[in-house]
């Protein structure tokens, strides 16, 4: 069964409270989502292996450590996942970015794919799928399935807010994928929105409502 990591760092929690606030406008919302994504990237990469290296300082040789040749890919689920990319790239600048376009059919709540463009060496990369919202879990589970069809084996999922239903769905369909979230909320409402959540992440990021 995949692990669920709830990232309780005070900076993440404080900024998430501001993100949730209905009075936070698009500009601040975008900046906060980017900042929280950066802070979460710090935790999601905690298990990256290190190797000993020698670095020549102005004084002498330091035996020190660097991340050992890890190739990372970020896969935002369009469109709201885009809001988290730049924050993560600030900490993992060498990561390649693939895009999976999915939207939820408002009637069925099932994900519909409309775009997929991944790095050519995607199967050699450790991937972090990113999306602010894990609601029914349908979008994340479908995106992870696309990646597995392309022989990607090491995948993590990172979201700001999850509903228990979404976590359960991803754990059942992809028990090998660890999940990193800033909060697990109460439930979904009749329209498949997370309660209390933050509303529609894509609309708030891009000002489309
Ligand atoms: C939102 C969100 C997730 C999905 C979560 O995207 O960004 O991708 O819903 O819901 P689920 O867990 O029930 O699948 P949406 O479909 O609204 O598209 P958008 O990002 O283009 O706004
Ligand atoms: N998508 C969103 O943007 N918000 C939710 O609460 C659920 C799905």
Short mmCIF file of C-alpha atoms and ligand atoms in Angstrom, two decimals:
data_model
loop_
_atom_site.label_atom_id
_atom_site.label_comp_id
_atom_site.label_asym_id
_atom_site.label_seq_id
_atom_site.Cartn_x
_atom_site.Cartn_y
_atom_site.Cartn_z
CA UNK A 1 0.00 0.00 0.00
CA UNK A 2 1.36 3.43 -0.90
CA UNK A 3 2.33 5.77 1.92
CA UNK A 4 0.53 9.06 2.45
CA UNK A 5 2.75 11.88 3.68
CA UNK A 6 0.96 14.92 5.08
CA UNK A 7 3.48 17.75 5.08
CA UNK A 8 2.88 19.62 8.31
CA UNK A 9 5.63 22.22 8.03
CA UNK A 10 4.32 25.52 9.49
CA UNK A 11 5.19 27.49 6.36
CA UNK A 12 3.26 25.05 4.19
CA UNK A 13 0.25 25.11 6.53
CA UNK A 14 0.25 28.90 6.84
CA UNK A 15 0.40 29.45 3.11
CA UNK A 16 -2.25 26.80 2.51
CA UNK A 17 -4.62 28.70 4.81
CA UNK A 18 -4.12 31.80 2.65
CA UNK A 19 -4.65 29.77 -0.53
CA UNK A 20 -7.95 28.42 0.79
CA UNK A 21 -9.28 31.90 1.65
CA UNK A 22 -11.97 32.93 -0.84
CA UNK A 23 -10.73 36.51 -0.60
CA UNK A 24 -7.31 35.60 -2.02
CA UNK A 25 -7.21 36.85 -5.60
CA UNK A 26 -5.56 35.17 -8.59
CA UNK A 27 -2.20 36.96 -8.32
CA UNK A 28 -1.66 36.02 -4.68
CA UNK A 29 -3.18 32.58 -5.23
CA UNK A 30 -0.68 31.85 -8.02
CA UNK A 31 2.27 33.08 -5.97
CA UNK A 32 1.23 31.07 -2.92
CA UNK A 33 0.66 27.87 -4.89
CA UNK A 34 4.12 28.26 -6.40
CA UNK A 35 5.69 28.85 -2.98
CA UNK A 36 3.95 25.87 -1.38
CA UNK A 37 4.99 23.68 -4.30
CA UNK A 38 8.59 24.73 -3.73
CA UNK A 39 8.36 23.91 -0.03
CA UNK A 40 6.73 20.57 -0.77
CA UNK A 41 9.46 19.74 -3.31
CA UNK A 42 11.91 19.92 -0.43
CA UNK A 43 10.04 17.11 1.36
CA UNK A 44 9.25 15.02 -1.71
CA UNK A 45 12.94 14.80 -2.60
CA UNK A 46 14.00 13.80 0.92
CA UNK A 47 14.81 10.21 -0.14
CA UNK A 48 17.07 11.16 -3.07
CA UNK A 49 20.33 9.28 -2.65
CA UNK A 50 23.57 11.17 -2.12
CA UNK A 51 27.06 10.30 -3.25
CA UNK A 52 30.40 11.40 -1.86
CA UNK A 53 32.18 13.97 -4.03
CA UNK A 54 35.27 16.06 -3.67
CA UNK A 55 35.02 19.79 -4.27
CA UNK A 56 37.97 22.17 -4.42
CA UNK A 57 37.18 25.13 -2.19
CA UNK A 58 39.36 28.28 -2.19
CA UNK A 59 41.07 26.78 0.87
CA UNK A 60 41.41 23.01 0.31
CA UNK A 61 39.54 19.90 -0.84
CA UNK A 62 36.15 19.25 0.79
CA UNK A 63 34.78 15.71 0.89
CA UNK A 64 31.12 16.47 0.54
CA UNK A 65 27.89 15.11 -0.93
CA UNK A 66 25.75 15.66 -3.99
CA UNK A 67 22.59 14.01 -5.32
CA UNK A 68 23.71 10.97 -7.27
CA UNK A 69 22.85 11.25 -10.95
CA UNK A 70 19.12 11.17 -10.45
CA UNK A 71 17.04 12.04 -13.51
CA UNK A 72 13.79 13.64 -12.44
CA UNK A 73 10.64 14.44 -14.38
CA UNK A 74 7.76 16.63 -13.29
CA UNK A 75 4.37 15.85 -14.76
CA UNK A 76 1.76 18.52 -14.07
CA UNK A 77 -1.80 17.53 -14.84
CA UNK A 78 -3.20 20.34 -16.98
CA UNK A 79 -4.22 22.75 -16.29
CA UNK A 80 -4.10 23.40 -12.54
CA UNK A 81 -0.89 21.40 -12.10
CA UNK A 82 0.91 24.09 -14.11
CA UNK A 83 0.63 26.39 -11.11
CA UNK A 84 3.04 24.16 -9.17
CA UNK A 85 5.74 23.66 -11.83
CA UNK A 86 7.86 26.79 -11.41
CA UNK A 87 8.08 26.41 -7.65
CA UNK A 88 9.35 22.87 -8.02
CA UNK A 89 11.78 23.79 -10.79
CA UNK A 90 13.36 26.34 -8.47
CA UNK A 91 14.56 23.45 -6.30
CA UNK A 92 15.01 20.83 -9.04
CA UNK A 93 16.15 22.97 -11.99
CA UNK A 94 17.44 20.03 -14.05
CA UNK A 95 14.07 18.27 -14.05
CA UNK A 96 12.35 17.80 -17.41
CA UNK A 97 8.66 18.62 -17.56
CA UNK A 98 6.05 16.43 -19.24
CA UNK A 99 2.42 17.44 -19.55
CA UNK A 100 -0.72 15.37 -19.29
CA UNK A 101 -3.94 17.19 -20.17
CA UNK A 102 -7.04 15.93 -18.44
CA UNK A 103 -10.30 17.51 -17.50
CA UNK A 104 -13.11 16.12 -15.43
CA UNK A 105 -16.35 15.68 -17.28
CA UNK A 106 -18.72 17.77 -15.14
CA UNK A 107 -21.52 15.19 -15.44
CA UNK A 108 -19.68 11.91 -14.95
CA UNK A 109 -16.65 13.35 -13.03
CA UNK A 110 -14.56 10.95 -15.16
CA UNK A 111 -11.23 12.24 -16.53
CA UNK A 112 -11.03 12.97 -20.27
CA UNK A 113 -7.53 13.06 -21.81
CA UNK A 114 -6.80 15.82 -24.33
CA UNK A 115 -3.01 16.17 -24.31
CA UNK A 116 0.10 14.17 -23.51
CA UNK A 117 3.69 15.24 -24.17
CA UNK A 118 6.44 13.59 -22.17
CA UNK A 119 10.27 13.73 -22.21
CA UNK A 120 11.68 11.18 -24.70
CA UNK A 121 13.59 9.41 -21.91
CA UNK A 122 10.60 9.36 -19.57
CA UNK A 123 10.97 5.69 -18.69
CA UNK A 124 14.44 6.39 -17.21
CA UNK A 125 13.22 9.18 -14.95
CA UNK A 126 11.79 9.33 -11.46
CA UNK A 127 8.52 11.17 -11.97
CA UNK A 128 6.56 13.45 -9.68
CA UNK A 129 2.97 13.91 -10.83
CA UNK A 130 1.64 17.24 -9.62
CA UNK A 131 -1.88 18.58 -9.29
CA UNK A 132 -3.24 20.86 -6.58
CA UNK A 133 -6.41 18.80 -6.07
CA UNK A 134 -6.94 15.08 -5.47
CA UNK A 135 -10.73 14.82 -5.37
CA UNK A 136 -12.23 11.55 -6.66
CA UNK A 137 -8.71 10.55 -7.66
CA UNK A 138 -9.83 9.79 -11.22
CA UNK A 139 -7.51 12.33 -12.88
CA UNK A 140 -4.41 11.37 -10.92
CA UNK A 141 -5.04 7.64 -11.35
CA UNK A 142 -5.51 8.08 -15.11
CA UNK A 143 -2.37 10.22 -15.45
CA UNK A 144 -0.33 7.63 -13.54
CA UNK A 145 -1.73 4.88 -15.77
CA UNK A 146 -0.58 6.79 -18.91
CA UNK A 147 2.88 7.01 -17.43
CA UNK A 148 2.98 3.33 -16.54
CA UNK A 149 1.93 2.49 -20.13
CA UNK A 150 5.16 4.24 -21.09
CA UNK A 151 7.13 1.94 -18.79
CA UNK A 152 7.74 4.54 -16.08
CA UNK A 153 8.28 2.69 -12.83
CA UNK A 154 9.15 5.22 -10.14
CA UNK A 155 6.28 7.65 -9.61
CA UNK A 156 5.24 9.92 -6.74
CA UNK A 157 2.09 12.02 -6.55
CA UNK A 158 2.14 15.49 -5.00
CA UNK A 159 -1.05 17.49 -4.34
CA UNK A 160 -1.97 20.42 -2.14
CA UNK A 161 -5.30 19.10 -0.88
CA UNK A 162 -6.70 15.58 -1.00
CA UNK A 163 -10.08 14.12 -0.18
CA UNK A 164 -10.05 10.74 1.58
CA UNK A 165 -11.90 9.34 -1.46
CA UNK A 166 -9.08 10.40 -3.80
CA UNK A 167 -6.38 8.93 -1.62
CA UNK A 168 -8.25 5.64 -1.45
CA UNK A 169 -8.76 5.54 -5.22
CA UNK A 170 -5.07 6.14 -5.97
CA UNK A 171 -3.93 3.68 -3.32
CA UNK A 172 -6.20 1.02 -4.78
CA UNK A 173 -5.23 1.58 -8.41
CA UNK A 174 -1.55 2.40 -7.84
CA UNK A 175 -0.36 0.92 -4.53
CA UNK A 176 3.26 1.56 -5.54
CA UNK A 177 2.81 5.36 -5.77
CA UNK A 178 3.49 7.35 -2.61
CA UNK A 179 1.29 10.40 -2.08
CA UNK A 180 2.46 13.75 -0.68
CA UNK A 181 -0.16 16.30 0.37
CA UNK A 182 -0.35 19.44 2.48
CA UNK A 183 -3.80 18.52 3.84
CA UNK A 184 -6.39 15.77 3.83
CA UNK A 185 -9.85 17.34 3.94
CA UNK A 186 -13.23 16.02 5.06
CA UNK A 187 -15.05 14.76 1.98
CA UNK A 188 -16.39 15.55 -1.49
CA UNK A 189 -19.62 17.43 -2.11
CA UNK A 190 -22.28 16.42 -4.66
CA UNK A 191 -20.32 18.15 -7.45
CA UNK A 192 -17.10 16.32 -6.64
CA UNK A 193 -15.50 19.36 -4.99
CA UNK A 194 -13.32 18.91 -1.95
CA UNK A 195 -14.91 20.17 1.30
CA UNK A 196 -13.72 22.59 2.61
CA UNK A 197 -11.01 22.58 -0.10
CA UNK A 198 -10.20 25.78 -1.94
CA UNK A 199 -12.77 25.81 -4.74
CA UNK A 200 -11.77 25.29 -8.36
CA UNK A 201 -7.99 25.39 -8.47
CA UNK A 202 -7.73 25.96 -12.24
CA UNK A 203 -10.24 28.81 -12.22
CA UNK A 204 -8.57 30.49 -9.26
CA UNK A 205 -5.10 30.17 -10.80
CA UNK A 206 -6.07 31.47 -14.19
CA UNK A 207 -8.96 33.78 -13.32
CA UNK A 208 -11.43 31.96 -15.53
CA UNK A 209 -14.45 32.38 -13.27
C1 LIG B 1 -9.20 19.50 -11.31
C2 LIG B 1 -7.89 19.28 -10.58
C3 LIG B 1 -7.61 17.84 -10.85
C4 LIG B 1 -8.99 17.23 -10.89
C5 LIG B 1 -9.22 16.54 -9.58
O1 LIG B 1 -8.98 19.69 -12.65
O2 LIG B 1 -6.88 20.15 -10.98
O3 LIG B 1 -6.93 17.61 -12.08
O4 LIG B 1 -9.91 18.30 -11.04
O5 LIG B 1 -10.42 15.87 -9.61
P1 LIG B 1 -10.53 14.29 -9.55
O6 LIG B 1 -9.57 13.84 -8.49
O7 LIG B 1 -11.96 14.06 -9.19
O8 LIG B 1 -10.18 13.73 -10.89
P2 LIG B 1 -10.18 20.04 -13.66
O9 LIG B 1 -10.75 18.79 -14.24
O10 LIG B 1 -11.14 20.97 -12.99
O11 LIG B 1 -9.43 20.74 -14.86
P3 LIG B 1 -8.58 22.09 -14.88
O12 LIG B 1 -7.29 21.83 -14.14
O13 LIG B 1 -8.36 22.30 -16.34
O14 LIG B 1 -9.38 23.19 -14.25
N1 LIG B 2 -11.03 20.18 -8.77
C1 LIG B 2 -10.86 21.37 -8.16
O1 LIG B 2 -10.28 22.30 -8.75
N2 LIG B 2 -11.33 21.52 -6.92
C2 LIG B 2 -11.94 20.54 -6.25
O2 LIG B 2 -12.34 20.75 -5.09
C3 LIG B 2 -12.11 19.30 -6.89
C4 LIG B 2 -11.64 19.15 -8.15
#
